[in-house]
Amino acid sequence: MARISLQHVSKSFGGGHGPSAVKDFCLEIEDGELIVFVGPSGCGKSTTLRMIAGLEEATSGAILIGGRNVTHLPPKDRNVAMVFQNYALYPQKTVYDNMAFGLYVRGEDRKEIDRRVKAAAVSLDLEALLDRKPRQLSGGQMQRVALGRALVRDPDVFLLDEPLSNLDAKLRVKMREEIATLHARLGATMIFVTHDQVEAMTLGDRIVIMRDGVIQQAGKPLELYDRPANTFVAGFIGSPEMNLVNGQLVEDGERLAVRSGDLTLRIPENTFATQEKNVTLGIRPEHLVIADGSPLEMSVSLVEQIGAQTYLLGMIAGHKMRAVFERRDEIRSGDKVPIAFPTERLHLFSSAGGATLRKTEGRVAVHAKECA
Amino acid sequence: MTNHVETSSMTPDDQPLDQKPVRRQPSSQHQDATTGDGGSGKSFGKLAARLGLYVAVIAVCIYSFFPIYWMMISSLRPMDRLFLDSSLVFWPPDLASYTSLFQQTNYLVNFMNSVLMAVGTIVISLVLSAFIAYGATRLHFRGKTTLVASMLFAYMFPPLMLAIPMAAAFRWLGLTNSLWGLLIAHLAIALPLAVWLLWGFFKSMPFDLEEAAMVDGCSQFEAFIKVVLPLSAPGLITVGIFSFLLSWADYVFALILIMSDQKKTLPVALASLLGAHDLRWGEVLAGASLIALPLFVIFIFCYRHFVAGLSAGALKG
Ligand SMILES: Nc1ncnc2c1ncn2[C@@H]1O[C@H](COP(=O)(O)OP(=O)(O)OP(=O)(O)O)[C@@H](O)[C@H]1O
Ligand SMILES: [Mg+2]
């Protein structure tokens, strides 16, 4: 188990001259932490993970594992274990040998190998499958073998690159829980890559959101939810997406407000920096409330019942918005629903660049600037 | 072949996947026959087509195997009856041609020469082509495909056109009339094809497996040896067979590069029997049968791998 330190790590393909896949990546991962890299396709999650594993060499920057500078070491000398998206099990070897291979290669004692493989097989419920070949396994079983292969090695770091994406929805949830349990039991440092925000929110001690090779924000799941660093994070975390409205900061009596067309909303005092005029206002669909007598109305164009909740899509003062409420059976498409915007739930971003205007409340920044 | 698979009752565990398409065949035929309005006419047409196919296959087989059969059967005929008797089957066989071959010619020496060349060609071409092909798939450099494809350039010329300049070059190198020279020549024709085949093979192999092995504790070289090579067995077998065929059946290079009787390989030694004052057909046929024997053995034991490796390399190459 070990701390991982990524210092100004960059990667560009094509001999270091191509466009960069990862830019100035700085992150400190604590011992035993489960970190989730999340972001849209092509944002550099896998590349970052592969640089930590040693499968790609960083173009610049340094990678430390347990205080040891591993930037230029080959994968075998880093003591990391990796679970690949398509499992990458050795097709000619049995389940047992797949799990034992890494120990054989390292010249472990046969008895010790046997003990560790059996133990991993028990904890992953693979005992009955040890003599099978990978092609005789289901996707979920292959997934567990891949996990087992990592587990027996007792590595400093577990790296998991979208390990659940080939599984069906039910199995994903089950495996997600198994990984969480495993992490809790082992207390191992893990990095988990996904593009699924639910996986990210539920698994991660901390989440790192990336876009175009750049960290957008790194923080605890609820921090990201409550105080997104920019509009990208605001839109990425939370489902349905946060409603975003471009507007201007204006004086509304004593208080400051955001005006956009017919919509004028007061903003909380002393929460946001107010130098900029052009701003983006954000509010999560689940934070809108139905308030009888409110001057604002949503003319509903779509109602989605998903059981516990009711999703609405409609226009509020000329702006298309989504809203989520506790189950409301009576709302129909075409209805007008009185809506209120709780002031303390509002988010404010700069229109230029999309960075949050929230003042940092004396706390350490939510932002990704971890490197000095 | 297919009949056998259709009727045999294997458990699904033994034979996953590849059995399915074969099994489905009869049921789809059945459907055709019952749903079509001219049902019986259709199935009769199908039967006729199938019969025609069998006849054609048998004809081709007879056409290509008859000379070989004739060669073998003639080598077992009593020598004095060789030109009198034309029966296709007879008993008992007479080994006189063979004994005469071994007593009166250098057959065993020549046989050993051929074996040496074949084994040398197989081993060296396997090792070299595996490394070259792996390097060519995993390293990045410009014009890679062109380079590998251009190795096959040599096959555009008749062997004689390669052998003559080679002979000149070997004289300069002091390799005239040397089995080493011949080995180099055999490698020169075996390697390009070997690299080409394995290149196609390695290209189709996912990088993930090596990467998994490297994370598991292997160097790239170990990953290649321990993970990639075992998975490439069909390709390696194909390459081995090809190298063997090219070396074992080579006549032109051995003819041009080797002079002394003691160093001749089988095909050339055999041909020189024909050139002698009396035509000893019995011995020639016996020798030729012995040359062909390993080819049959290989065909019987390896042809599945051979075909598999060939199509894998060809399709994905
Ligand atoms: N071997 C490579 N050569 C050139 N470019 C590459 C290579 N590998 C990745 N890239 C590029 O680097 C960028 C980041 O890729 P990466 O695989 O890290 O994305 P990702 O976040 O893992 O995406 P996904 O969610 O689709 O897996 C992409 O633009 C990709 O095209
Ligand atoms: Mg990826």
XYZ file of C-alpha atoms and ligand atoms in Angstrom:
721
model
C 0.000 0.000 0.000
C 1.359 3.368 -0.839
C 0.862 7.008 -1.553
C 0.963 8.061 -5.162
C 2.168 11.419 -6.259
C 1.682 12.720 -9.774
C 3.673 15.862 -10.382
C 3.075 17.928 -13.515
C 2.678 14.771 -15.572
C 2.109 15.325 -19.291
C 1.827 12.970 -22.197
C 1.788 13.555 -25.897
C 1.870 10.726 -28.388
C 3.822 10.647 -31.593
C 7.282 10.829 -30.048
C 6.279 13.643 -27.731
C 5.416 16.002 -30.569
C 1.776 15.161 -31.192
C -1.187 16.799 -29.478
C -1.095 16.135 -25.770
C -3.410 13.549 -24.273
C -2.683 14.569 -20.674
C -1.589 18.038 -19.606
C 0.134 19.057 -16.392
C -1.608 16.450 -14.279
C -1.011 17.040 -10.560
C -2.506 14.818 -7.886
C -1.623 13.430 -4.473
C -3.307 10.121 -3.708
C -3.286 9.092 -0.086
C -2.428 5.627 1.130
C -5.529 3.459 0.986
C -7.606 5.914 -0.950
C -9.970 4.887 -3.728
C -9.679 7.512 -6.430
C -11.977 7.581 -9.426
C -10.947 9.140 -12.734
C -14.019 10.135 -14.643
C -14.649 12.128 -17.777
C -15.907 11.865 -21.339
C -14.347 9.526 -23.863
C -10.868 10.508 -24.982
C -10.183 12.806 -22.036
C -7.006 10.948 -21.065
C -8.157 8.737 -18.190
C -6.651 5.562 -19.585
C -3.498 7.345 -20.620
C -2.988 8.641 -17.090
C -3.614 5.213 -15.612
C -1.248 3.593 -18.099
C 1.436 6.096 -17.202
C 1.075 5.108 -13.563
C 1.314 1.441 -14.573
C 4.346 2.152 -16.728
C 2.692 1.056 -19.965
C 3.113 4.573 -21.352
C 6.059 6.741 -20.548
C 5.267 10.251 -19.349
C 6.531 12.926 -21.733
C 7.316 15.139 -18.751
C 6.681 15.288 -15.022
C 7.307 12.774 -12.269
C 5.376 9.831 -10.832
C 6.102 8.658 -7.288
C 4.710 5.497 -5.738
C 5.366 5.087 -2.036
C 7.938 7.854 -2.189
C 9.865 6.031 -4.915
C 10.317 7.808 -8.228
C 9.051 5.316 -10.787
C 8.750 7.691 -13.737
C 11.187 5.748 -15.876
C 10.794 2.259 -14.431
C 9.233 -0.545 -16.505
C 5.847 -1.874 -15.310
C 7.340 -4.960 -13.662
C 9.366 -2.834 -11.245
C 6.472 -0.677 -10.067
C 4.569 -3.287 -8.074
C 1.215 -2.216 -9.445
C -1.632 -4.461 -10.534
C -3.989 -3.576 -13.314
C -7.420 -4.784 -14.364
C -8.082 -4.172 -18.036
C -11.375 -3.210 -19.601
C -11.571 -6.439 -21.599
C -9.953 -8.407 -18.760
C -6.930 -9.530 -20.853
C -6.906 -12.996 -19.337
C -4.319 -15.365 -20.789
C -6.510 -17.546 -22.996
C -4.285 -20.621 -22.912
C -4.001 -20.704 -19.118
C -6.525 -21.961 -16.600
C -8.137 -19.618 -14.116
C -5.699 -20.868 -11.513
C -2.672 -20.213 -13.698
C -4.001 -16.859 -14.750
C -4.033 -15.791 -11.135
C -0.757 -17.508 -10.276
C 1.210 -16.216 -13.262
C 2.298 -12.949 -11.685
C 3.570 -14.840 -8.645
C 5.379 -17.472 -10.722
C 7.100 -14.762 -12.700
C 8.249 -13.149 -9.492
C 9.618 -16.459 -8.304
C 7.388 -16.871 -5.270
C 7.398 -20.114 -3.344
C 4.966 -22.695 -4.807
C 3.168 -23.317 -1.537
C 2.751 -19.627 -0.922
C 1.404 -19.179 -4.460
C -1.087 -21.941 -3.910
C -2.209 -20.472 -0.611
C -2.714 -17.000 -2.047
C -4.499 -18.151 -5.182
C -6.848 -20.327 -3.144
C -7.523 -17.495 -0.727
C -8.301 -15.080 -3.548
C -10.503 -17.716 -5.184
C -12.481 -18.058 -1.976
C -12.960 -14.349 -1.510
C -14.069 -13.900 -5.127
C -16.186 -17.034 -5.224
C -14.069 -18.622 -7.949
C -13.183 -21.936 -6.291
C -15.310 -24.013 -8.630
C -13.835 -22.410 -11.702
C -10.117 -22.787 -11.058
C -9.599 -25.437 -13.735
C -11.553 -23.672 -16.443
C -10.104 -21.752 -19.338
C -11.172 -18.107 -19.769
C -13.334 -18.863 -22.826
C -15.480 -21.102 -20.620
C -16.360 -18.231 -18.296
C -19.101 -15.639 -18.330
C -18.265 -11.945 -18.418
C -18.792 -11.525 -14.692
C -16.627 -14.527 -13.920
C -13.842 -13.270 -16.184
C -14.116 -9.975 -14.380
C -13.617 -11.670 -11.061
C -10.644 -13.634 -12.363
C -9.078 -10.402 -13.564
C -9.648 -8.952 -10.112
C -8.223 -12.086 -8.544
C -5.111 -11.837 -10.659
C -4.560 -8.379 -9.253
C -5.507 -9.428 -5.728
C -3.023 -12.285 -5.250
C -0.131 -10.021 -6.079
C -0.628 -7.819 -3.028
C 0.506 -4.775 -5.024
C 1.122 -1.230 -3.835
C -1.605 0.076 -6.096
C -4.605 -1.368 -7.890
C -5.343 0.214 -11.250
C -8.732 -0.548 -12.770
C -9.526 0.718 -16.250
C -13.273 0.677 -16.786
C -13.473 -2.808 -15.324
C -17.254 -2.926 -15.293
C -18.106 -1.495 -18.679
C -18.548 -4.870 -20.373
C -21.067 -6.094 -17.843
C -24.831 -5.756 -17.908
C -26.489 -3.233 -15.628
C -27.341 -5.610 -12.771
C -23.933 -7.226 -12.684
C -22.302 -3.817 -12.775
C -24.029 -2.843 -9.579
C -23.103 -6.141 -7.947
C -19.446 -5.928 -9.002
C -19.359 -2.297 -7.955
C -20.382 -3.335 -4.480
C -17.834 -6.139 -4.491
C -15.067 -3.747 -5.427
C -16.156 -1.347 -2.692
C -16.181 -4.210 -0.172
C -12.798 -5.374 -1.363
C -11.383 -1.919 -1.020
C -12.748 -1.573 2.470
C -11.272 -4.923 3.463
C -7.847 -4.516 1.890
C -7.425 -0.843 2.595
C -5.436 -0.724 -0.615
C -4.747 2.287 -2.767
C -6.948 2.005 -5.842
C -7.466 4.043 -8.946
C -10.659 3.311 -10.781
C -11.413 4.655 -14.237
C -14.953 5.005 -15.445
C -17.099 7.272 -17.527
C -20.129 6.472 -15.437
C -20.846 9.192 -12.909
C -22.933 6.947 -10.680
C -19.995 4.557 -10.376
C -17.760 7.513 -9.668
C -20.030 8.996 -6.990
C -20.691 5.712 -5.199
C -17.183 4.257 -5.257
C -14.810 7.128 -4.941
C -13.269 8.497 -1.778
C -12.345 11.231 -4.164
C -13.216 11.872 -7.786
C -10.979 13.406 -10.405
C -12.916 14.859 -13.307
C -10.953 15.262 -16.507
C -11.602 16.928 -19.827
C -9.214 17.066 -22.785
C -6.332 15.822 -20.661
C -6.799 18.462 -17.963
C -8.103 17.944 -14.427
C -11.278 19.962 -14.044
C -11.752 19.245 -10.380
C -10.619 16.762 -7.779
C -12.539 16.280 -4.582
C -14.965 14.253 -2.520
C -18.103 13.186 -4.380
C -20.399 15.539 -2.482
C -17.940 18.412 -2.758
C -18.111 18.034 -6.506
C -21.872 17.906 -6.321
C -22.227 20.874 -3.976
C -19.486 23.125 -5.254
C -18.615 22.296 -8.858
C -15.527 24.203 -9.955
C -16.902 25.043 -13.371
C -19.826 24.514 -15.687
C -18.280 21.324 -17.088
C -18.186 19.662 -13.678
C -21.614 21.077 -12.886
C -23.014 19.435 -15.989
C -21.081 16.188 -15.596
C -21.985 15.362 -12.015
C -25.648 14.933 -11.226
C -28.429 13.461 -13.277
C -30.428 14.936 -14.892
C -27.900 17.644 -15.712
C -27.814 20.956 -13.870
C -29.877 23.711 -15.539
C -27.553 26.442 -16.797
C -28.739 29.894 -17.867
C -26.584 32.684 -19.282
C -27.412 36.126 -17.922
C -26.212 39.435 -16.535
C -25.543 40.472 -12.991
C -27.855 43.356 -12.128
C -28.931 45.347 -9.069
C -32.375 44.338 -7.893
C -33.196 46.762 -5.135
C -30.787 46.164 -2.286
C -29.630 42.770 -3.559
C -27.720 41.496 -6.584
C -29.597 39.391 -9.070
C -29.080 37.565 -12.314
C -31.277 38.617 -15.210
C -31.795 36.632 -18.325
C -34.733 37.637 -20.475
C -37.843 37.459 -18.324
C -36.095 35.603 -15.560
C -34.618 37.549 -12.670
C -33.265 35.644 -9.710
C -31.712 37.081 -6.591
C -28.439 35.485 -5.558
C -27.273 34.882 -1.993
C -25.136 37.536 -0.376
C -21.406 37.191 0.149
C -21.256 33.827 -1.543
C -20.061 34.762 -4.992
C -17.493 37.088 -6.484
C -19.491 39.744 -8.289
C -16.966 41.685 -10.364
C -17.972 40.082 -13.650
C -21.079 41.169 -15.467
C -21.719 38.184 -17.712
C -22.444 35.106 -15.652
C -23.949 31.639 -15.965
C -26.539 30.716 -13.390
C -26.948 27.099 -12.403
C -29.553 25.141 -10.473
C -29.941 21.408 -10.199
C -33.306 19.974 -11.331
C -33.784 18.310 -7.945
C -33.354 21.638 -6.141
C -36.307 23.333 -7.838
C -39.385 23.310 -5.649
C -43.077 23.499 -6.325
C -44.312 26.581 -4.519
C -47.969 27.675 -4.770
C -48.190 31.392 -5.465
C -44.713 31.653 -6.905
C -44.585 34.141 -9.789
C -42.538 31.688 -11.869
C -44.258 28.890 -13.697
C -43.015 25.877 -15.638
C -45.088 24.990 -18.658
C -44.491 21.274 -18.734
C -43.775 19.643 -22.083
C -42.653 16.197 -20.930
C -43.392 14.137 -17.831
C -41.298 11.095 -17.001
C -42.338 8.845 -14.138
C -39.483 6.716 -12.898
C -41.147 5.464 -9.757
C -39.917 7.296 -6.710
C -39.496 10.514 -8.622
C -41.112 12.514 -11.371
C -38.952 14.162 -14.016
C -40.269 17.244 -15.776
C -39.031 19.029 -18.850
C -40.488 22.423 -19.700
C -40.072 26.207 -20.080
C -39.598 28.601 -17.180
C -39.733 32.258 -18.184
C -38.512 31.374 -21.659
C -35.745 29.038 -20.532
C -35.793 25.314 -21.142
C -35.273 23.535 -17.814
C -35.531 20.190 -16.139
C -37.021 19.594 -12.717
C -37.147 16.573 -10.448
C -39.695 16.122 -7.672
C -40.848 13.450 -5.309
C -43.431 11.397 -7.127
C -46.332 13.579 -8.378
C -48.906 11.513 -10.198
C -51.185 14.397 -11.135
C -48.833 16.445 -13.304
C -49.536 16.142 -17.013
C -47.805 17.435 -20.061
C -49.228 20.918 -20.830
C -49.732 21.768 -17.154
C -48.379 24.957 -15.610
C -46.518 24.278 -12.379
C -45.549 27.110 -10.027
C -41.825 26.842 -9.348
C -39.456 28.521 -6.918
C -35.662 28.729 -7.008
C -34.181 28.356 -3.494
C -31.565 31.090 -3.379
C -29.025 29.134 -1.368
C -29.060 26.359 -3.996
C -27.970 28.606 -6.842
C -24.591 28.282 -8.535
C -22.842 31.061 -10.355
C -20.173 30.702 -12.977
C -18.229 33.107 -15.106
C -19.634 33.175 -18.630
C -16.106 33.481 -19.945
C -14.432 30.149 -19.214
C -17.134 28.778 -16.965
C -15.157 28.830 -13.703
C -17.170 29.086 -10.515
C -17.598 32.503 -8.922
C -18.087 30.971 -5.492
C -15.806 32.418 -2.832
C -13.674 29.779 -1.176
C -15.063 30.126 2.344
C -11.633 30.019 3.908
C -11.379 26.335 3.123
C -8.658 24.809 0.997
C -9.643 25.278 -2.599
C -11.933 22.810 -4.241
C -9.874 23.360 -7.313
C -7.276 20.995 -8.686
C -4.257 23.116 -7.997
C -2.618 20.554 -5.767
C 0.924 21.116 -6.911
C 2.705 24.086 -5.475
C -15.313 -34.577 -42.207
C -18.458 -32.569 -41.613
C -20.542 -35.700 -41.456
C -18.508 -36.916 -38.590
C -19.028 -33.753 -36.579
C -22.718 -33.637 -37.332
C -23.443 -37.090 -36.064
C -21.079 -37.248 -33.125
C -22.703 -36.241 -29.871
C -20.291 -34.038 -27.991
C -21.269 -32.273 -24.840
C -21.504 -28.507 -25.231
C -18.675 -28.130 -22.746
C -16.239 -29.979 -24.959
C -16.972 -28.169 -28.140
C -18.113 -24.620 -27.585
C -19.177 -22.332 -30.371
C -17.522 -23.846 -33.434
C -19.984 -26.650 -33.505
C -23.050 -24.531 -33.870
C -22.909 -23.559 -37.529
C -22.366 -27.171 -38.522
C -25.305 -28.347 -36.468
C -27.621 -25.794 -37.912
C -27.009 -26.997 -41.429
C -29.373 -29.957 -41.565
C -32.259 -28.065 -39.995
C -32.033 -25.235 -42.501
C -32.005 -27.740 -45.324
C -35.047 -29.343 -43.872
C -36.819 -25.994 -43.824
C -35.927 -25.336 -47.433
C -37.383 -28.632 -48.468
C -40.689 -28.234 -46.639
C -41.455 -24.570 -47.190
C -40.526 -24.337 -50.869
C -43.430 -25.190 -53.174
C -41.381 -27.431 -55.458
C -39.964 -29.218 -52.431
C -38.954 -32.565 -53.864
C -37.491 -31.053 -57.060
C -35.338 -28.732 -55.020
C -33.912 -31.427 -52.790
C -33.235 -33.578 -55.836
C -31.292 -30.662 -57.353
C -29.351 -30.345 -54.163
C -28.537 -34.019 -54.149
C -27.343 -33.842 -57.732
C -25.172 -30.845 -56.929
C -23.681 -32.662 -54.010
C -23.056 -35.757 -56.101
C -21.400 -33.635 -58.774
C -19.173 -32.088 -56.153
C -18.075 -35.485 -54.876
C -17.328 -36.695 -58.385
C -15.283 -33.572 -59.086
C -13.326 -33.874 -55.845
C -12.606 -37.544 -56.477
C -11.525 -36.781 -60.033
C -9.123 -34.090 -58.840
C -7.759 -36.420 -56.192
C -7.139 -39.228 -58.670
C -5.597 -36.787 -61.096
C -3.103 -35.442 -58.577
C -2.429 -38.598 -56.568
C -2.146 -41.137 -59.337
C 1.460 -40.260 -60.291
C 2.442 -40.456 -56.645
C 0.696 -43.762 -56.259
C 2.342 -45.014 -59.413
C 5.715 -43.911 -58.094
C 5.250 -45.777 -54.838
C 3.828 -48.926 -56.288
C 6.516 -49.064 -58.943
C 9.230 -48.702 -56.338
C 7.913 -51.897 -54.749
C 7.721 -53.880 -57.993
C 10.365 -56.500 -58.646
C 13.021 -54.704 -60.671
C 12.948 -57.024 -63.643
C 9.216 -56.605 -64.108
C 9.276 -52.808 -63.863
C 8.499 -52.238 -67.539
C 6.452 -55.376 -68.122
C 3.867 -55.214 -65.378
C 1.321 -52.441 -65.145
C -1.017 -53.858 -62.516
C -2.247 -51.309 -59.975
C -2.216 -53.699 -57.042
C -0.053 -56.721 -56.450
C 1.454 -58.796 -53.659
C 4.064 -59.378 -52.311
C 5.987 -56.120 -52.532
C 9.646 -56.383 -53.474
C 12.150 -54.207 -51.626
C 14.963 -54.864 -54.079
C 14.868 -51.314 -55.419
C 15.342 -50.008 -51.906
C 18.198 -52.310 -50.971
C 19.916 -51.512 -54.221
C 19.398 -47.809 -53.555
C 21.043 -48.030 -50.162
C 23.881 -50.275 -51.299
C 24.836 -48.642 -54.532
C 24.289 -44.938 -53.828
C 25.102 -42.400 -51.129
C 21.459 -42.267 -50.197
C 21.945 -42.151 -46.447
C 24.553 -39.383 -46.644
C 22.347 -37.402 -48.969
C 19.389 -38.042 -46.703
C 21.334 -36.673 -43.738
C 22.302 -33.612 -45.771
C 18.663 -32.992 -46.567
C 17.677 -33.454 -42.942
C 20.390 -31.070 -41.810
C 19.256 -28.424 -44.275
C 15.607 -28.887 -43.331
C 16.169 -28.814 -39.591
C 18.513 -25.858 -39.873
C 16.041 -23.981 -42.028
C 13.143 -24.719 -39.693
C 14.930 -23.780 -36.499
C 16.666 -20.660 -37.731
C 13.728 -19.366 -39.727
C 11.390 -19.927 -36.765
C 13.595 -18.082 -34.320
C 14.515 -15.234 -36.631
C 11.066 -14.758 -38.119
C 9.427 -14.762 -34.693
C 11.645 -11.930 -33.504
C 11.555 -9.973 -36.741
C 7.788 -10.284 -37.078
C 7.198 -9.370 -33.443
C 9.456 -6.353 -33.746
C 7.676 -5.330 -36.914
C 4.270 -5.432 -35.216
C 5.179 -3.813 -31.928
C 7.671 -1.147 -32.934
C 6.535 1.965 -34.701
C 8.381 3.218 -37.715
C 7.417 4.671 -41.051
C 6.960 2.446 -44.053
C 6.659 -0.680 -41.912
C 4.040 -2.380 -44.042
C 5.898 -1.588 -47.240
C 9.057 -3.018 -45.774
C 7.458 -6.287 -44.737
C 5.603 -6.583 -48.039
C 8.756 -5.901 -50.006
C 10.368 -8.935 -48.422
C 8.016 -11.002 -50.522
C 9.536 -9.388 -53.585
C 11.934 -12.331 -53.859
C 9.023 -14.613 -54.741
C 8.428 -12.740 -57.954
C 11.527 -14.281 -59.504
C 12.079 -17.874 -60.527
C 14.479 -19.512 -58.047
C 17.098 -19.877 -60.739
C 17.405 -16.118 -61.045
C 18.188 -15.918 -57.343
C 20.417 -18.960 -57.275
C 22.879 -17.795 -59.921
C 23.770 -14.442 -58.335
C 23.820 -16.212 -54.994
C 26.359 -18.692 -56.320
C 28.497 -15.785 -57.434
C 28.225 -14.126 -54.046
C 29.015 -17.359 -52.199
C 32.126 -17.891 -54.315
C 33.283 -14.483 -53.172
C 32.500 -15.444 -49.567
C 34.235 -18.795 -49.894
C 30.973 -20.708 -49.483
C 31.113 -22.527 -52.800
C 30.084 -26.162 -52.541
C 29.219 -25.679 -48.877
C 26.188 -26.838 -46.959
C 26.344 -23.581 -45.004
C 25.896 -21.727 -48.260
C 22.922 -23.908 -49.113
C 21.439 -23.316 -45.668
C 21.740 -19.577 -46.203
C 20.027 -19.935 -49.551
C 17.193 -21.947 -48.048
C 16.787 -19.389 -45.289
C 16.718 -16.624 -47.846
C 13.637 -18.135 -49.433
C 12.007 -19.386 -46.235
C 12.391 -16.292 -44.059
C 10.329 -13.737 -45.989
C 7.314 -16.001 -46.068
C 7.828 -16.899 -42.417
C 7.997 -13.270 -41.365
C 4.961 -12.448 -43.439
C 2.906 -15.219 -41.897
C 3.901 -14.463 -38.313
C 3.492 -10.749 -38.869
C -0.149 -11.327 -39.705
C -0.402 -13.526 -36.655
C 1.110 -11.120 -34.144
C -0.835 -8.211 -35.572
C -4.070 -9.947 -34.733
C -2.980 -10.527 -31.139
C -4.220 -7.913 -28.662
C -1.598 -5.768 -26.925
C -3.510 -6.181 -23.676
C -2.153 -9.643 -23.035
C 1.453 -8.533 -23.157
C 0.633 -5.487 -21.102
C -1.065 -7.652 -18.521
C 2.011 -9.858 -18.449
C 4.282 -6.849 -18.099
C 2.264 -5.498 -15.190
C 2.334 -9.020 -13.763
C 6.118 -8.841 -13.637
C 7.485 -9.747 -17.073
C 9.868 -7.710 -19.167
C 8.674 -7.184 -22.729
C 10.934 -10.041 -23.821
C 9.521 -12.399 -21.191
C 5.999 -11.361 -22.104
C 6.766 -12.266 -25.696
C 8.227 -15.646 -24.780
C 5.725 -16.601 -22.107
C 2.485 -15.178 -23.403
C 2.691 -14.323 -27.088
C 4.642 -17.330 -28.369
C 2.471 -20.027 -26.776
C -0.558 -18.370 -28.304
C 1.127 -18.289 -31.690
C 1.585 -22.054 -31.884
C -0.609 -22.486 -34.999
C 1.366 -19.779 -36.776
C 4.681 -21.237 -35.678
C 3.680 -24.703 -36.852
C 2.675 -23.309 -40.214
C 5.977 -21.506 -40.511
C 7.817 -24.679 -39.545
C 5.997 -26.705 -42.179
C 6.587 -24.097 -44.832
C 10.264 -23.889 -44.037
C 10.510 -27.651 -44.163
C 8.753 -27.868 -47.520
C 10.865 -25.139 -49.070
C 14.092 -26.745 -47.905
C 13.189 -30.395 -48.372
C 11.813 -29.992 -51.862
C 14.424 -27.556 -53.096
C 16.169 -28.658 -56.252
C 17.381 -25.507 -57.959
C 19.528 -24.049 -55.188
C 21.101 -27.376 -54.317
C 21.844 -27.997 -57.996
C 23.597 -24.667 -58.494
C 25.357 -24.329 -55.149
C 26.519 -27.901 -54.449
C 28.981 -29.845 -56.606
C 30.372 -32.818 -54.699
C 28.285 -35.992 -54.361
C 28.936 -36.160 -50.626
C 27.203 -32.830 -50.052
C 24.231 -33.260 -52.323
C 20.749 -33.204 -50.895
C 18.223 -35.859 -51.831
C 16.498 -34.288 -54.821
C 19.778 -33.498 -56.569
C 21.343 -36.825 -55.678
C 18.321 -38.576 -57.058
C 18.424 -36.601 -60.271
C 22.075 -37.534 -60.724
C 21.027 -41.199 -60.708
C 19.058 -40.423 -63.818
C 22.026 -38.814 -65.441
C 24.244 -41.896 -65.035
C 24.969 -44.237 -67.994
C 22.182 -46.666 -67.192
C 18.771 -45.478 -66.110
C 18.085 -47.124 -62.775
C 14.398 -46.424 -62.548
C 13.802 -48.767 -59.657
C 16.215 -46.918 -57.405
C 14.980 -43.530 -58.589
C 11.408 -44.401 -57.779
C 12.385 -45.838 -54.405
C 14.388 -42.690 -53.599
C 11.575 -40.443 -54.729
C 9.114 -42.367 -52.585
C 11.348 -41.897 -49.579
C 11.576 -38.162 -50.259
C 7.819 -37.958 -50.398
C 7.293 -39.964 -47.226
C 7.915 -37.144 -44.692
C 5.582 -34.941 -46.682
C 2.777 -37.435 -46.178
C 3.538 -37.768 -42.507
C 3.403 -34.003 -42.118
C 0.266 -33.736 -44.125
C -1.510 -36.322 -42.041
C -0.481 -34.944 -38.662
C -0.321 -31.224 -39.213
C -2.647 -30.255 -41.956
C -5.240 -28.891 -39.547
C -2.694 -26.516 -38.019
C -1.359 -25.816 -41.443
C -4.697 -24.689 -42.789
C -5.600 -22.826 -39.585
C -2.308 -20.974 -39.455
C -2.437 -20.172 -43.130
C -5.914 -18.685 -43.017
C -5.259 -16.756 -39.793
C -2.154 -15.192 -41.236
C -3.780 -14.534 -44.555
C -7.037 -13.076 -43.309
C -5.611 -10.751 -40.752
C -2.345 -10.009 -42.513
N -1.314 5.080 -28.618
C -1.847 6.281 -28.900
N -1.383 7.003 -29.937
C -1.899 8.224 -30.216
N -2.900 8.799 -29.532
C -3.415 8.122 -28.493
C -2.923 6.835 -28.126
N -3.621 6.409 -27.045
C -4.503 7.382 -26.768
N -4.389 8.412 -27.625
C -5.164 9.667 -27.593
O -5.059 10.218 -26.312
C -6.297 10.756 -25.893
C -6.685 10.175 -24.561
O -6.950 8.814 -24.719
P -7.374 7.877 -23.527
O -7.371 6.475 -24.032
O -6.556 8.182 -22.350
O -8.870 8.342 -23.288
P -9.904 7.808 -22.198
O -10.212 8.939 -21.313
O -9.415 6.569 -21.590
O -11.166 7.517 -23.108
P -12.206 6.303 -23.021
O -13.232 6.666 -22.013
O -12.790 6.280 -24.390
O -11.432 5.074 -22.708
C -7.279 10.469 -27.007
O -7.451 11.638 -27.757
C -6.623 9.407 -27.822
O -6.970 9.557 -29.168
Mg -9.972 4.481 -21.664
